[in-house]
CSV table of N, CA and C in Angstrom, one decimal:
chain,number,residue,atom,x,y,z
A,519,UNK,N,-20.3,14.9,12.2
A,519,UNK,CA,-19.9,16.1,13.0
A,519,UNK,C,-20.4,17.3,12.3
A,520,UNK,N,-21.1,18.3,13.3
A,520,UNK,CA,-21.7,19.3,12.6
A,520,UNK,C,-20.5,20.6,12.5
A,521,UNK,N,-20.2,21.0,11.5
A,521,UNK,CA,-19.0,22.8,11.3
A,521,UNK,C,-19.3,23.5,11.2
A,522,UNK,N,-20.7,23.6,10.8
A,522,UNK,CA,-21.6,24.7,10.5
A,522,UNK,C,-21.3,25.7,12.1
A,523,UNK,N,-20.6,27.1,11.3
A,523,UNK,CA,-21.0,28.4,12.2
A,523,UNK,C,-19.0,28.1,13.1
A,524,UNK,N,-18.5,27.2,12.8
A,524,UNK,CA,-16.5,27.1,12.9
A,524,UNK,C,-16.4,27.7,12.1
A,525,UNK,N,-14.9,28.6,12.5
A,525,UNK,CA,-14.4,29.0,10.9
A,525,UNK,C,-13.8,28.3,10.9
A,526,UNK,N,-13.5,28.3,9.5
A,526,UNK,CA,-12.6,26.9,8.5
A,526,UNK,C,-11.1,28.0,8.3
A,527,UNK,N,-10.0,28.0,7.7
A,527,UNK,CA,-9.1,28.3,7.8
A,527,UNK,C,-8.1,27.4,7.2
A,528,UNK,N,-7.1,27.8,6.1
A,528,UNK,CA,-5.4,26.6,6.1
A,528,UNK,C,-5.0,27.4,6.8
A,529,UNK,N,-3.9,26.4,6.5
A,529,UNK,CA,-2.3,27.3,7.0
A,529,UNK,C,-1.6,27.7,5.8
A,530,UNK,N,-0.9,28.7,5.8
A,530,UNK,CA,0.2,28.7,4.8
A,530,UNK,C,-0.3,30.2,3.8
A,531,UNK,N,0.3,30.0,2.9
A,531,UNK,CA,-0.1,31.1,1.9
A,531,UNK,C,-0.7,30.4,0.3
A,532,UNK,N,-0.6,28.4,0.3
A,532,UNK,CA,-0.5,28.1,-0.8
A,532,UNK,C,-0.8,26.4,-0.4
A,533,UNK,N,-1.5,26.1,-1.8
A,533,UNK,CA,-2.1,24.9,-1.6
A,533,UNK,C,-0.8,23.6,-1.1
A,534,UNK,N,0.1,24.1,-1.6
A,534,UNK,CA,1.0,23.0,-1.4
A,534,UNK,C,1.6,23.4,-0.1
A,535,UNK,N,1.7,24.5,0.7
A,535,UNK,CA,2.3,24.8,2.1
A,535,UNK,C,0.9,24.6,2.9
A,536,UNK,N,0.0,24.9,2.4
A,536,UNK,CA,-1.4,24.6,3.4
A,536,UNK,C,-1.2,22.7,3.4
A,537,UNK,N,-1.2,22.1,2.8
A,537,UNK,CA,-0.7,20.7,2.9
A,537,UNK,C,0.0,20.2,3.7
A,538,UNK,N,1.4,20.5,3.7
A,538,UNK,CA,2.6,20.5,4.4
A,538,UNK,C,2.3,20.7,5.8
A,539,UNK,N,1.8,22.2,5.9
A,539,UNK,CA,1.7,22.1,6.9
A,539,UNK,C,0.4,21.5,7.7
A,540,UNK,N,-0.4,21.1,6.8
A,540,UNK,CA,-1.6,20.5,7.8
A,540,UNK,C,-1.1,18.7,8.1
A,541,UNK,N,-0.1,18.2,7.7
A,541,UNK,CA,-0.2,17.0,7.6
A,541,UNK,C,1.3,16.9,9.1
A,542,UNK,N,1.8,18.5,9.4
A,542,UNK,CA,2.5,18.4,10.7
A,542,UNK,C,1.4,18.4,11.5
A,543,UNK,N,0.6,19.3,11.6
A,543,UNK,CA,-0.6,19.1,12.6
A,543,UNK,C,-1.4,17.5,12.6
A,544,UNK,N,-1.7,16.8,11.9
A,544,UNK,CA,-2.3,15.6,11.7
A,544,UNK,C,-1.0,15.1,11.9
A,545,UNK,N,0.7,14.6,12.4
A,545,UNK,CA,1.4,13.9,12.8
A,545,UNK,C,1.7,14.5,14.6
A,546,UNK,N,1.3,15.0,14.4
A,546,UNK,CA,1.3,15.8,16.1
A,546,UNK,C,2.6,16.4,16.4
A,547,UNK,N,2.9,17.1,15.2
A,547,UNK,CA,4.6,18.2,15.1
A,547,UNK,C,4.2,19.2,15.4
A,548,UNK,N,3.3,20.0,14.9
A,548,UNK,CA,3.0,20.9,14.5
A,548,UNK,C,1.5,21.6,15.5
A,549,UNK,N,1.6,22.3,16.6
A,549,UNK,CA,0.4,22.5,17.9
A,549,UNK,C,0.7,24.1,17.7
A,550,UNK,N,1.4,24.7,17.2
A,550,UNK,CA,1.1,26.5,16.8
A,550,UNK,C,0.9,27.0,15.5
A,551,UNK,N,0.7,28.2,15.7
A,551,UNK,CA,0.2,28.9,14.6
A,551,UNK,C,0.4,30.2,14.9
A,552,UNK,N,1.1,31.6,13.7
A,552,UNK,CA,0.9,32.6,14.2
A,552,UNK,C,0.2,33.5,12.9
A,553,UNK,N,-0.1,34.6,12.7
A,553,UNK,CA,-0.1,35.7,11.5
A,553,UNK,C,-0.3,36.5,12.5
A,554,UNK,N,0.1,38.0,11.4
A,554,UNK,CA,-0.2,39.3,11.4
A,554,UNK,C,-1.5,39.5,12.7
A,555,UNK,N,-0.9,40.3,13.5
A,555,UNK,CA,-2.1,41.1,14.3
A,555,UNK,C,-3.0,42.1,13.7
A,556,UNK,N,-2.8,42.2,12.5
A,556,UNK,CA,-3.5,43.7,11.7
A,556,UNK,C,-4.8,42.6,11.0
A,557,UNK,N,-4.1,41.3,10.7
A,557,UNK,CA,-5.4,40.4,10.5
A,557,UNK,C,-6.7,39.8,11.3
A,558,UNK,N,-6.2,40.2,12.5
A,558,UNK,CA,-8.0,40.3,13.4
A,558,UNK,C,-7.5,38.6,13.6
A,559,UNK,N,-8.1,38.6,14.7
A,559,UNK,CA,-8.3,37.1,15.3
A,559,UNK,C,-8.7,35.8,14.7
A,560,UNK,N,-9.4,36.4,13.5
A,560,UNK,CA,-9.8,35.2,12.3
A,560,UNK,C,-10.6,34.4,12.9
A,561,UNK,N,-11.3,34.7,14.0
A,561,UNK,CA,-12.3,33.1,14.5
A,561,UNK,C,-12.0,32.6,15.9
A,562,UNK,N,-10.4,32.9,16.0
A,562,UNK,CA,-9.6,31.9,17.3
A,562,UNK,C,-10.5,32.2,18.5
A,563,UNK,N,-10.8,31.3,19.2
A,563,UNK,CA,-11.1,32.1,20.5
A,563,UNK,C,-11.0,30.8,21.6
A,564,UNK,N,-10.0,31.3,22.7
A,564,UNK,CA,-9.3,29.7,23.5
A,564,UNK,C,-11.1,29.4,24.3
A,565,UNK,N,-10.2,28.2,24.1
A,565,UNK,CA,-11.3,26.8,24.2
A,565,UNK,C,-12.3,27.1,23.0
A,566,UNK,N,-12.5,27.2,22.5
A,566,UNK,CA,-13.3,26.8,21.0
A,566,UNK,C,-12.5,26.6,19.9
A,567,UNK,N,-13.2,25.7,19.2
A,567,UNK,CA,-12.5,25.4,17.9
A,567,UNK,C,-12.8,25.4,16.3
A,568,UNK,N,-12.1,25.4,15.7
A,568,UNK,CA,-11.8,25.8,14.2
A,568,UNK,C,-11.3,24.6,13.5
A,569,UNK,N,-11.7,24.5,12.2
A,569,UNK,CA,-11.4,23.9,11.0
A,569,UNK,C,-10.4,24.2,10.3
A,570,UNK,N,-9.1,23.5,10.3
A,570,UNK,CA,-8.2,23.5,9.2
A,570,UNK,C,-8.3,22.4,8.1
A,571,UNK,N,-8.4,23.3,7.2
A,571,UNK,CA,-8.7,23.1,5.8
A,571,UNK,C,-7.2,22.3,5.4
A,572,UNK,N,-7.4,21.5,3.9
A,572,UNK,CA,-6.0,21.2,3.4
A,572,UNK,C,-6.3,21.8,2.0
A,573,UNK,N,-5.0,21.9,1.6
A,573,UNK,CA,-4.8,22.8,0.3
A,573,UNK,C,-5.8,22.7,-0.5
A,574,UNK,N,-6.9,22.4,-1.0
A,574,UNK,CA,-7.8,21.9,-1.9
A,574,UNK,C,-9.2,23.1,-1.4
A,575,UNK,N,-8.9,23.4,0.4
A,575,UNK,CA,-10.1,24.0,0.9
A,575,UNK,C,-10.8,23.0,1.6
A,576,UNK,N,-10.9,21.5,1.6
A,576,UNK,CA,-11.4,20.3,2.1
A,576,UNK,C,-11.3,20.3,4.0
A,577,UNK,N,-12.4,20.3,4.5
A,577,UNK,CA,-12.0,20.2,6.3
A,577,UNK,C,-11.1,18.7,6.4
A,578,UNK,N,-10.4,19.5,7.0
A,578,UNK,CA,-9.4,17.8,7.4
A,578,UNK,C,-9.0,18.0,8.9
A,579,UNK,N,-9.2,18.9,9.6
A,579,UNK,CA,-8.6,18.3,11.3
A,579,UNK,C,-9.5,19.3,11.9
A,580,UNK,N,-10.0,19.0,13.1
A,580,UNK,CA,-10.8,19.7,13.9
A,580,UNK,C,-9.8,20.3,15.0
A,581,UNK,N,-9.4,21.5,15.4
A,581,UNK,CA,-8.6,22.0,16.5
A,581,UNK,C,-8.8,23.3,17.3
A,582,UNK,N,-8.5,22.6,18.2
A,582,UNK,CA,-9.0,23.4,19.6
A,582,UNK,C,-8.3,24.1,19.8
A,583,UNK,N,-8.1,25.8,20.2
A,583,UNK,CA,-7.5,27.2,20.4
A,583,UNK,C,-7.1,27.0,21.9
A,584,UNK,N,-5.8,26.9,22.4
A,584,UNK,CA,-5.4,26.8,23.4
A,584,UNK,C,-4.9,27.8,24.4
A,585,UNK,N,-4.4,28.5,23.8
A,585,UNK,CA,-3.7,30.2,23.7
A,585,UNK,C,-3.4,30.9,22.4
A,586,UNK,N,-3.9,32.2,23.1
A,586,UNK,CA,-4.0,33.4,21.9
A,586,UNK,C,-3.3,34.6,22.6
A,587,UNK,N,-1.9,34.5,22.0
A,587,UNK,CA,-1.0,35.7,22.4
A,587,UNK,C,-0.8,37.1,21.4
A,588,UNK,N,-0.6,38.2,21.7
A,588,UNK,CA,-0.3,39.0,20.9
A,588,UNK,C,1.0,39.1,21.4
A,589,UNK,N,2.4,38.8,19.9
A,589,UNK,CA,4.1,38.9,20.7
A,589,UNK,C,4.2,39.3,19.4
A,590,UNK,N,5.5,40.2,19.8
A,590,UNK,CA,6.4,40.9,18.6
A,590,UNK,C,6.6,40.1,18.0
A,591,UNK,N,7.2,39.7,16.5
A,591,UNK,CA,8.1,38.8,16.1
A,591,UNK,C,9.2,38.9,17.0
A,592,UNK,N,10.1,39.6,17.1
A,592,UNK,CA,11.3,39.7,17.8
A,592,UNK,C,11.4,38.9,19.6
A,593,UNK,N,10.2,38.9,19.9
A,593,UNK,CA,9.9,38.4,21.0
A,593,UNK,C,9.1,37.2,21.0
A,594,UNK,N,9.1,36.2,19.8
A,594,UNK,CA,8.8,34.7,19.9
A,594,UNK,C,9.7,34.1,20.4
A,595,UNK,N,9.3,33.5,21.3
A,595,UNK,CA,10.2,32.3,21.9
A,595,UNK,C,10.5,30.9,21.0
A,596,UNK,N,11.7,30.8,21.3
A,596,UNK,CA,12.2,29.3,20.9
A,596,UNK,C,11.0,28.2,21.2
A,597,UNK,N,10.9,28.3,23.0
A,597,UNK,CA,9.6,27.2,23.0
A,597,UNK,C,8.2,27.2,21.6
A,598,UNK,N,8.2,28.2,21.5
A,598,UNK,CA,6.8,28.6,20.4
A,598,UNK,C,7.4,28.3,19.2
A,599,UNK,N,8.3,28.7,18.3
A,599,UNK,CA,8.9,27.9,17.3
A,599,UNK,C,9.0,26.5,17.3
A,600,UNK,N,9.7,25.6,18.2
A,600,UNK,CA,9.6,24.5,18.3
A,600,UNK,C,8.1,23.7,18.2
A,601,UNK,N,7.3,24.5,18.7
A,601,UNK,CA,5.6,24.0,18.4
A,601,UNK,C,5.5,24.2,17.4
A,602,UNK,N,5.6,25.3,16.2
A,602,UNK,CA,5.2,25.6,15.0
A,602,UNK,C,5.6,24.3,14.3
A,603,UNK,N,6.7,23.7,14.8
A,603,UNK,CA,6.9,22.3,14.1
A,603,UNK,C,7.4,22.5,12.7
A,604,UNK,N,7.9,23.5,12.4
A,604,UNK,CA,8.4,23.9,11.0
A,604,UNK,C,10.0,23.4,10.8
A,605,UNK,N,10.5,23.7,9.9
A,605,UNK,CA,12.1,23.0,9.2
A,605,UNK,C,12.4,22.2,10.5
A,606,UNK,N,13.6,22.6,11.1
A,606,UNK,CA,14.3,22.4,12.1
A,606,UNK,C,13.8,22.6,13.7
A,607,UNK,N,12.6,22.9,13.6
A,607,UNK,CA,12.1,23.6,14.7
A,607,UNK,C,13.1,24.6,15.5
A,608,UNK,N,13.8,25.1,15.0
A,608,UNK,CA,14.7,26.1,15.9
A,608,UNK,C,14.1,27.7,15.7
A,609,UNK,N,14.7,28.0,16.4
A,609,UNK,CA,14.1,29.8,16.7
A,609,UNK,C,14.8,30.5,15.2
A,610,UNK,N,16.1,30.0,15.2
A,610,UNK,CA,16.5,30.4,14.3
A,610,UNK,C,15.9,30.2,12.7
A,611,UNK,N,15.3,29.3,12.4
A,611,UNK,CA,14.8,29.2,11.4
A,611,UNK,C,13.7,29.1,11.3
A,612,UNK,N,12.8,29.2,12.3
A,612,UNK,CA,11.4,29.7,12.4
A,612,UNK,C,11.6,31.3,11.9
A,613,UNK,N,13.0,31.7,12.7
A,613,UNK,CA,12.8,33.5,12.0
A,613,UNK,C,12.8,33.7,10.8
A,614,UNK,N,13.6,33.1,10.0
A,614,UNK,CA,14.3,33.2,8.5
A,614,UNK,C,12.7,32.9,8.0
A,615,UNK,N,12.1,31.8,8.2
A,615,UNK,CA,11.0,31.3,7.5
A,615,UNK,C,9.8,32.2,7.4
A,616,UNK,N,9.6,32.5,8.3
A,616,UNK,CA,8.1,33.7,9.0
A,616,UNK,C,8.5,34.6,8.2
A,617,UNK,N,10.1,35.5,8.6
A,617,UNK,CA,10.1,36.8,7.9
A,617,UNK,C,10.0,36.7,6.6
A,618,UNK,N,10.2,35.3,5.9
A,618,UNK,CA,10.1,35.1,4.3
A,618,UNK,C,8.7,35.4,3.8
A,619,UNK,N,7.7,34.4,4.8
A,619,UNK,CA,6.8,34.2,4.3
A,619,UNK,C,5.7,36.1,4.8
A,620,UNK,N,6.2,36.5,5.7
A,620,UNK,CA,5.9,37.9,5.6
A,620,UNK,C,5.8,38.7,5.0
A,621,UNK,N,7.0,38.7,4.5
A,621,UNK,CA,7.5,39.9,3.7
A,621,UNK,C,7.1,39.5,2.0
A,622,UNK,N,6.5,38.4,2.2
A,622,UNK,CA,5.8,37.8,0.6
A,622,UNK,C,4.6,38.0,0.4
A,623,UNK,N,4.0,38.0,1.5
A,623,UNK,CA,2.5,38.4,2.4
A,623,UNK,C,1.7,39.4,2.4
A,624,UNK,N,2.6,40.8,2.1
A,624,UNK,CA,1.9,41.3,2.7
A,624,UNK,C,3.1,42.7,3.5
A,625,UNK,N,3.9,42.4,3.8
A,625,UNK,CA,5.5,42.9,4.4
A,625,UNK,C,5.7,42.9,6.1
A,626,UNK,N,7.2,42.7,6.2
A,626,UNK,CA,7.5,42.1,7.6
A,626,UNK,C,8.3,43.3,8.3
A,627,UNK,N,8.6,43.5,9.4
A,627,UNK,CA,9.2,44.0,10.5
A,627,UNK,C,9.5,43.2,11.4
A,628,UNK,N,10.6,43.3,12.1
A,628,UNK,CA,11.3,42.8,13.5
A,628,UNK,C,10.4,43.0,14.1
A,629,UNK,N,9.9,44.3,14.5
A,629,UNK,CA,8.8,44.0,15.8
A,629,UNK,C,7.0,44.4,15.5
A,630,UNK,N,7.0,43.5,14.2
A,630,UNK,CA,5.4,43.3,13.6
A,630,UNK,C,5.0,42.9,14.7
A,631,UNK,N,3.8,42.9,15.6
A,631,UNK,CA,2.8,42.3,15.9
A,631,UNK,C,2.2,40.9,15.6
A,632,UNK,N,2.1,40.2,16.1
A,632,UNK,CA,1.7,38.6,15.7
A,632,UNK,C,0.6,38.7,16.5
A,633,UNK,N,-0.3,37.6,16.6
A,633,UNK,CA,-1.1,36.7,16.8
A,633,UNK,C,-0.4,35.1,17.3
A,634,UNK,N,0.2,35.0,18.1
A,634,UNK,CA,0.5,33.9,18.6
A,634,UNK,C,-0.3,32.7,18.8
A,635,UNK,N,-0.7,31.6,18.5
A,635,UNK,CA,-2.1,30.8,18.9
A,635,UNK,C,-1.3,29.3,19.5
A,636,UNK,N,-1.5,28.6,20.3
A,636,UNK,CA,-1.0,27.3,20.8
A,636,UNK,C,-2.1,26.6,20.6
A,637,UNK,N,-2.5,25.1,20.2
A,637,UNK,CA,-3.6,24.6,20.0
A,637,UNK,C,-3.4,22.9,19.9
A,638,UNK,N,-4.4,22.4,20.2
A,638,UNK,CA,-4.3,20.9,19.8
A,638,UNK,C,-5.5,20.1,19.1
A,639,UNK,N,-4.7,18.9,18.7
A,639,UNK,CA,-5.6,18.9,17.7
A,639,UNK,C,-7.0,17.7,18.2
A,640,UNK,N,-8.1,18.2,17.6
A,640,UNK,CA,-9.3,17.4,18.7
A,640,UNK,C,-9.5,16.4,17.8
A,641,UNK,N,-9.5,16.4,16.2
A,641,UNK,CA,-10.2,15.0,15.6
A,641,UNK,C,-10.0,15.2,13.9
A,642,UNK,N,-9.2,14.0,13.7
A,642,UNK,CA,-8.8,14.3,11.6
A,642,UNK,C,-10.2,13.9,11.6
A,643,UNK,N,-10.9,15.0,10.3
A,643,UNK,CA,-12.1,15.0,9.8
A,643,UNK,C,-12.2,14.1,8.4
């Protein structure tokens, strides 16, 4: 399978969270994704697809951009947490987690700007 001219991309801020969380996406938990709207679209573009990387930088799953929303933090939905496939999948701890990993990032606000993305996954590489 040719990648050349995909962007490649993890998840996370760290080889061991880019892991974690690539291996929710490769169990079929994990179908969203959000960051920072100040970070530019990074590649996403619905219906085309992108390479997520595992902690190492290695391509490991081919996935296809389903939706691309721009939402407040404050205004993520429960349904959208629950796809992120993170802790508990609840809204409530999707918040705790995001604004952690935000405000470690880079820094967070209630009504930061996201990048919303919904996606599925086309083929572990």
């Amino acid at each position: 399978m040719d990648l050349t001219g995909l962007t490649h991309s993890a998840f996370g801020d760290s080889p061991e969270l880019a892991d974690a969380l690539l291996a929710l996406v490769l169990a079929g938990i994990k179908t969203a994704t959000c960051w920072r709207h100040t970070d530019g679209v990074k590649g996403s573009v619905v219906g085309s697809c992108w390479v997520a990387l595992d902690g190492v930088g290695r391509p490991a799953a081919l996935i296809e951009s389903i939706t691309l929303d721009a939402v407040r933090f404050d205004a993520v939905t429960a349904g959208f947490a629950h796809a992120e496939g993170e802790s508990d999948r609840s809204l409530v701890a999707w918040r705790a987690d995001h604004a952690a990993f935000f405000a470690r990032t880079g820094g967070f606000a209630p009504d930061m700007l996201l990048w919303c993305e919904r996606f599925r996954l086309v083929a572990i590489l």
